[in-house]
PDB file of C-alpha atoms in Angstrom:
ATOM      1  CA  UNK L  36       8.122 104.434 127.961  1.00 73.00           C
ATOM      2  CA  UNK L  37       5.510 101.805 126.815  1.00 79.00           C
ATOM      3  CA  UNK L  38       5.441 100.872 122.842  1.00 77.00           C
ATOM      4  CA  UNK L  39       2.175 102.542 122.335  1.00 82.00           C
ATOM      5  CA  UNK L  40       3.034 105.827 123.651  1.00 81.00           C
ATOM      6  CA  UNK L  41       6.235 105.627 121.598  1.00 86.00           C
ATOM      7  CA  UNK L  42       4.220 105.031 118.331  1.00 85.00           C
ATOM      8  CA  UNK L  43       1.557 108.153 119.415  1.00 85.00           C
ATOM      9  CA  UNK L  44       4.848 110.396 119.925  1.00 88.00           C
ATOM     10  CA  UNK L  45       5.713 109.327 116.725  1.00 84.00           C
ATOM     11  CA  UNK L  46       2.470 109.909 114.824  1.00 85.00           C
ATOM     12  CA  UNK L  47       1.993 113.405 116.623  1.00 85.00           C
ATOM     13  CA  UNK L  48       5.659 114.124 115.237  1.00 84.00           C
ATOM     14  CA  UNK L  49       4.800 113.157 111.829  1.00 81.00           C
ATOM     15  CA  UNK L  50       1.301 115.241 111.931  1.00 82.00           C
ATOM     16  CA  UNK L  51       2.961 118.605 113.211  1.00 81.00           C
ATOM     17  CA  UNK L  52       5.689 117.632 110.020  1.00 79.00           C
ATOM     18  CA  UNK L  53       2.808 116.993 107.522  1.00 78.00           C
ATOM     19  CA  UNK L  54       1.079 120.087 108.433  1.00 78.00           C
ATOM     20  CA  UNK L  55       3.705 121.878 107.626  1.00 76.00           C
ATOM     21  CA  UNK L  56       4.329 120.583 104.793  1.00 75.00           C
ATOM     22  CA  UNK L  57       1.021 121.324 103.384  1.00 73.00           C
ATOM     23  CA  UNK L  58       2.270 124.925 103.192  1.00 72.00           C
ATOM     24  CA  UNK L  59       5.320 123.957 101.161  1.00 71.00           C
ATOM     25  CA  UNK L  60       2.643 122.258  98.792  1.00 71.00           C
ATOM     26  CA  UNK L  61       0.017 124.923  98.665  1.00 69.00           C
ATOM     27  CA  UNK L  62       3.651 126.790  97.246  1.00 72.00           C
ATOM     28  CA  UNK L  63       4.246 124.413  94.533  1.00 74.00           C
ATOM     29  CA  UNK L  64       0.082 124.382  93.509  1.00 72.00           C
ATOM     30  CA  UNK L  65       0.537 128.130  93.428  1.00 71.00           C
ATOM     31  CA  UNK L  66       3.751 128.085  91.280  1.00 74.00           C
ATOM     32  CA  UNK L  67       2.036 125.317  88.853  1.00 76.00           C
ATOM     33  CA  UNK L  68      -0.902 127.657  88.775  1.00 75.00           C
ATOM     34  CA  UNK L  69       1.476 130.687  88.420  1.00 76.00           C
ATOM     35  CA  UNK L  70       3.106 128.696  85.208  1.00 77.00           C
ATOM     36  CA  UNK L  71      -0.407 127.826  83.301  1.00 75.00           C
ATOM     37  CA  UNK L  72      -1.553 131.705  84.037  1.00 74.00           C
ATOM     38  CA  UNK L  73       1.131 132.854  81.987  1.00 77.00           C
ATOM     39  CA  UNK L  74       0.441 131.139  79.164  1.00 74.00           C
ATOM     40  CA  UNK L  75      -3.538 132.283  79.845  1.00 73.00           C
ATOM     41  CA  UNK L  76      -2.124 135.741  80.409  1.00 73.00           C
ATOM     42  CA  UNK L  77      -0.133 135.503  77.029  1.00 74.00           C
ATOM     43  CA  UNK L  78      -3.113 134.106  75.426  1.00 71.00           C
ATOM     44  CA  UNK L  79      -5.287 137.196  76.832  1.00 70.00           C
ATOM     45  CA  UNK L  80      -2.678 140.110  76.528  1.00 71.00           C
ATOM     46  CA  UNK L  81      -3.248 140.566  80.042  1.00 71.00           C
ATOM     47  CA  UNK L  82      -1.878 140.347  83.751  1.00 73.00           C
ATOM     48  CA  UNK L  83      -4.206 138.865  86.259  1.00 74.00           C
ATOM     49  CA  UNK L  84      -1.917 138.222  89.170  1.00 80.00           C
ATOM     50  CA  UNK L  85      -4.770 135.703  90.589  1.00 84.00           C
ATOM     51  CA  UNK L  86      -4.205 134.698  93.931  1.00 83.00           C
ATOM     52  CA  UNK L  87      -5.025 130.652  95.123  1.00 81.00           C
ATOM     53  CA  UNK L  88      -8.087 132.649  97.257  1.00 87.00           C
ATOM     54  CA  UNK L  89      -9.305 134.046  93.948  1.00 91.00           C
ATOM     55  CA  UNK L  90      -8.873 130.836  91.841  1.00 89.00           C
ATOM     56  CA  UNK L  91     -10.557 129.009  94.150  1.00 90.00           C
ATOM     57  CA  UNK L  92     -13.064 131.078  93.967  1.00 95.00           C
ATOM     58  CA  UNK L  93     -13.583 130.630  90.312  1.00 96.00           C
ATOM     59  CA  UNK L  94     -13.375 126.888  90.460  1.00 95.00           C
ATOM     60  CA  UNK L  95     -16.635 127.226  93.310  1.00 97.00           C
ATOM     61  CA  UNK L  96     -18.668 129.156  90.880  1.00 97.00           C
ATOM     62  CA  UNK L  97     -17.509 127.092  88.137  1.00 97.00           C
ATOM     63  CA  UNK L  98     -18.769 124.037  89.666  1.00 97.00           C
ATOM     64  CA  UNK L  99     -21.712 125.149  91.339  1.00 96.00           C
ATOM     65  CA  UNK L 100     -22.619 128.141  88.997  1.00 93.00           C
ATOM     66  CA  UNK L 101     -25.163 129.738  88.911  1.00 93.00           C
ATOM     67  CA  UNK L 102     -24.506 130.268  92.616  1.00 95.00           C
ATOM     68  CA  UNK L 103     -24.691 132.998  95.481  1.00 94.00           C
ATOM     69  CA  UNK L 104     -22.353 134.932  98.241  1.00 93.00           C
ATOM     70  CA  UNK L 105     -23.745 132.745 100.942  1.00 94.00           C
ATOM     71  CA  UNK L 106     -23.356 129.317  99.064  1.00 96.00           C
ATOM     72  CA  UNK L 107     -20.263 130.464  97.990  1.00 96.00           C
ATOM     73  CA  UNK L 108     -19.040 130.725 101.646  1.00 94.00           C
ATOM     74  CA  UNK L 109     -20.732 128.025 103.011  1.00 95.00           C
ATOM     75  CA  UNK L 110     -18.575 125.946 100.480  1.00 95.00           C
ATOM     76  CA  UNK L 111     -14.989 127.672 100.364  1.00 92.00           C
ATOM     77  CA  UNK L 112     -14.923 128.806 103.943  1.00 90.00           C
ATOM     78  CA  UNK L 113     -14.259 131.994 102.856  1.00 91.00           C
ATOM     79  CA  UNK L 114     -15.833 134.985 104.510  1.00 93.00           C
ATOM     80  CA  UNK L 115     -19.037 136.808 102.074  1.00 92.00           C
ATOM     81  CA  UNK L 116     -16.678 140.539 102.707  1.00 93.00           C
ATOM     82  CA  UNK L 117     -13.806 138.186 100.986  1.00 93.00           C
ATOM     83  CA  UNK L 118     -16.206 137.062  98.524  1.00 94.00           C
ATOM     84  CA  UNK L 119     -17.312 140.335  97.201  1.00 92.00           C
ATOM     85  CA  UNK L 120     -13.853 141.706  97.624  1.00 95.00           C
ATOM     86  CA  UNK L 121     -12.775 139.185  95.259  1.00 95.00           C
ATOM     87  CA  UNK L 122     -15.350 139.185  93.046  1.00 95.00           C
ATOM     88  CA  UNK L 123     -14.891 142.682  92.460  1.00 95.00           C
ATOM     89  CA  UNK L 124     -11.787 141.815  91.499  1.00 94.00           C
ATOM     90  CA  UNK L 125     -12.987 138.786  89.093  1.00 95.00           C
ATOM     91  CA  UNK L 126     -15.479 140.712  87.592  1.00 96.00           C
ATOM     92  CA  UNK L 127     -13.055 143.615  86.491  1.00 93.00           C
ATOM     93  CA  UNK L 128     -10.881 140.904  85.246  1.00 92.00           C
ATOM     94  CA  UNK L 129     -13.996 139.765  82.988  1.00 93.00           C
ATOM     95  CA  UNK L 130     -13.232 135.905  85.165  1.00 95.00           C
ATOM     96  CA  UNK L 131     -17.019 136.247  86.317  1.00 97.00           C
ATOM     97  CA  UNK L 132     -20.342 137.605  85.518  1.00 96.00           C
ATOM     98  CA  UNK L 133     -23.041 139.196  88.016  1.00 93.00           C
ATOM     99  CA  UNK L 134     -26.574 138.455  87.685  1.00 90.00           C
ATOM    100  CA  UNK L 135     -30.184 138.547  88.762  1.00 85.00           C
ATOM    101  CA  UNK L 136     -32.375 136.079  88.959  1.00 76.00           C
ATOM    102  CA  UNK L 137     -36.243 136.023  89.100  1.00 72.00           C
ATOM    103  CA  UNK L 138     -36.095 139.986  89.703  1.00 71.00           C
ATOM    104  CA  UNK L 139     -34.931 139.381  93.177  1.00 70.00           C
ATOM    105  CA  UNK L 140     -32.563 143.021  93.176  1.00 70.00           C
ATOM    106  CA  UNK L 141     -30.695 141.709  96.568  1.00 76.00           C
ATOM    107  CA  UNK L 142     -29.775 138.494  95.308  1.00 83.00           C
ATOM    108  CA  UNK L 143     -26.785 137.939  92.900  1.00 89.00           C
ATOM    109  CA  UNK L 144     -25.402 134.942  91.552  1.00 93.00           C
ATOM    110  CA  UNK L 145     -21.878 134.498  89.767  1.00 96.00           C
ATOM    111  CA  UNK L 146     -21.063 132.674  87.121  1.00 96.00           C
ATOM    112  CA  UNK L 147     -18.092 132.306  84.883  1.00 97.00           C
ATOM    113  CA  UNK L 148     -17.328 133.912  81.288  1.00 96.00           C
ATOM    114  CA  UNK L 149     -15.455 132.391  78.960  1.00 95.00           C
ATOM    115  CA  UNK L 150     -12.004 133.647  80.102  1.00 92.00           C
ATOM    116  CA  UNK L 151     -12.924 132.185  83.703  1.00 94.00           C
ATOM    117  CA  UNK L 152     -13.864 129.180  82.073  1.00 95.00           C
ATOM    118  CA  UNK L 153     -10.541 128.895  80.797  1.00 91.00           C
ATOM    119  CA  UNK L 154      -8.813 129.355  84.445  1.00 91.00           C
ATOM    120  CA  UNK L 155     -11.493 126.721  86.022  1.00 95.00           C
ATOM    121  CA  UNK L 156     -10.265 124.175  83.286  1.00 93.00           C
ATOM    122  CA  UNK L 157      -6.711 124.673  84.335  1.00 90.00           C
ATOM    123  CA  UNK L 158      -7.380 124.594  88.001  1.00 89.00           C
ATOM    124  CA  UNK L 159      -9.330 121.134  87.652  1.00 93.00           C
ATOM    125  CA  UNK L 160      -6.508 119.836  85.155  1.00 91.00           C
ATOM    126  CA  UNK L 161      -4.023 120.731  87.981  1.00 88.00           C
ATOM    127  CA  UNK L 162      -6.505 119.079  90.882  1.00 88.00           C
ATOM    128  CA  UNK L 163      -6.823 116.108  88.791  1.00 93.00           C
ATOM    129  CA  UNK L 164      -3.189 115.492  88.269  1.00 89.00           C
ATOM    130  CA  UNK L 165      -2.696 115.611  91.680  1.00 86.00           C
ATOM    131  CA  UNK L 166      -5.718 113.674  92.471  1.00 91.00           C
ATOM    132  CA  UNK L 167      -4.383 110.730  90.014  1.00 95.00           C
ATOM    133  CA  UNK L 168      -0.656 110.983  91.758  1.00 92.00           C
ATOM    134  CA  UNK L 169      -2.419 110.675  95.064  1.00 91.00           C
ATOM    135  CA  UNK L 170      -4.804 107.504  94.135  1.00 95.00           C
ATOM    136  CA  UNK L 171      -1.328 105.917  92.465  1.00 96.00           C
ATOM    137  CA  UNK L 172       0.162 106.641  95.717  1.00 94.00           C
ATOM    138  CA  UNK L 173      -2.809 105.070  97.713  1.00 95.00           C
ATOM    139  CA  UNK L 174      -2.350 101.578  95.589  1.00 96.00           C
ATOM    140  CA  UNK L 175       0.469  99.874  98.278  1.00 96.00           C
ATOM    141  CA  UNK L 176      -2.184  99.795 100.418  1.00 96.00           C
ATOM    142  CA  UNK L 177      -4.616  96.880 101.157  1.00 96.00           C
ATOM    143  CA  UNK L 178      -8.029  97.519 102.020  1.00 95.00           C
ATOM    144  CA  UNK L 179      -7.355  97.143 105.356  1.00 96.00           C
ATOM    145  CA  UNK L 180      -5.022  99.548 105.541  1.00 96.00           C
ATOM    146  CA  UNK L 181      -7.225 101.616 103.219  1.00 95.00           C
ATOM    147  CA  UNK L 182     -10.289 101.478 106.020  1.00 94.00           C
ATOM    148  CA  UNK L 183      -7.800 101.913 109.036  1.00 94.00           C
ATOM    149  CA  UNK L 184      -6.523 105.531 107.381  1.00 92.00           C
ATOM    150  CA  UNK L 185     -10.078 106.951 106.076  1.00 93.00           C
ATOM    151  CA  UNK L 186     -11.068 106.357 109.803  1.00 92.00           C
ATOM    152  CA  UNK L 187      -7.810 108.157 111.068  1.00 91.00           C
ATOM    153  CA  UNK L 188      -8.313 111.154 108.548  1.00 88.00           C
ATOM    154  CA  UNK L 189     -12.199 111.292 109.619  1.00 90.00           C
ATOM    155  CA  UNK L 190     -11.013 111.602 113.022  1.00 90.00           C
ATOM    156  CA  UNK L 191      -8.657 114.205 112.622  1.00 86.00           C
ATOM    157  CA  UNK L 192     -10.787 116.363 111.031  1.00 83.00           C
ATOM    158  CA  UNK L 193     -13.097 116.412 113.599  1.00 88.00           C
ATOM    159  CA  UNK L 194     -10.553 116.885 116.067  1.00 84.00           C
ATOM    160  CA  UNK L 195     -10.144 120.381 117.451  1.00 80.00           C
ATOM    161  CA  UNK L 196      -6.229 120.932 119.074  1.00 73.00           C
TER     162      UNK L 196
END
């Protein structure tokens, strides 16, 4: 077997491994997320039992709020059944707030109270320690390198298997 098709067996091997990996790390997100939303849930006097869907959900509409159903899926990939199922959720939770704007009746926008406030400022702490870990991580590489692997990752998420 030539060197090159040695080195593609190799990198496939490694991306089936990282893939699964990323479920191991979507666990340990969800248990640091889990940790800080007992402290909000001690805070509040309340259970919330948020799910990663749901937070995510609150960090969209915190970043993009005011903000609709459709944006909302066009941005989280979620489906706009999931969105409202959540959101019904949210809202009975007091995470979000429903409104109208410019007397349209069929449109409604979301945006966050102050308790889902709260869980968007934990969610982005979280993202940005992870974020900071990452770039630290990223610093052994030259530029070179640097160029070589953005190109790889654009690929690959284009790629369809």
């Amino acid at each position: 077997m030539q060197p090159t098709d040695l080195s593609k067996q190799w990198i496939f091997k490694n991306f089936i491994h990282l893939v699964s990996q990323q479920e191991m790390r979507d666990s340990k997100f969800a248990f640091r997320m889990r940790e800080e939303m007992q402290n909000f849930e001690k805070e509040f006097g309340e259970k919330s039992n948020l799910t990663l869907s749901d937070i995510h959900l609150i960090a969209c509409i915190g970043d993009f709020s005011p903000i609709n159903v459709t944006s909302i899926s066009e941005k989280t990939g979620l489906t706009k059944g999931s969105i409202t199922r959540i959101s019904k959720k949210l809202l009975k939770l007091e995470l979000v707030k429903r409104q109208q704007i410019n007397d349209n009746k069929k449109e409604v926008y979301y945006s966050l109270t102050p308790k889902g406030q709260k869980v968007h400022l934990i969610h982005n702490r979280i993202h940005h320690e992870i974020e900071e870990r990452f770039m630290k991580f990223l610093d052994k590489y030259t530029d070179e390198q640097l160029n070589f692997a953005r190109n790889l990752m654009q690929d690959l998420t284009e790629w369809d298997y």
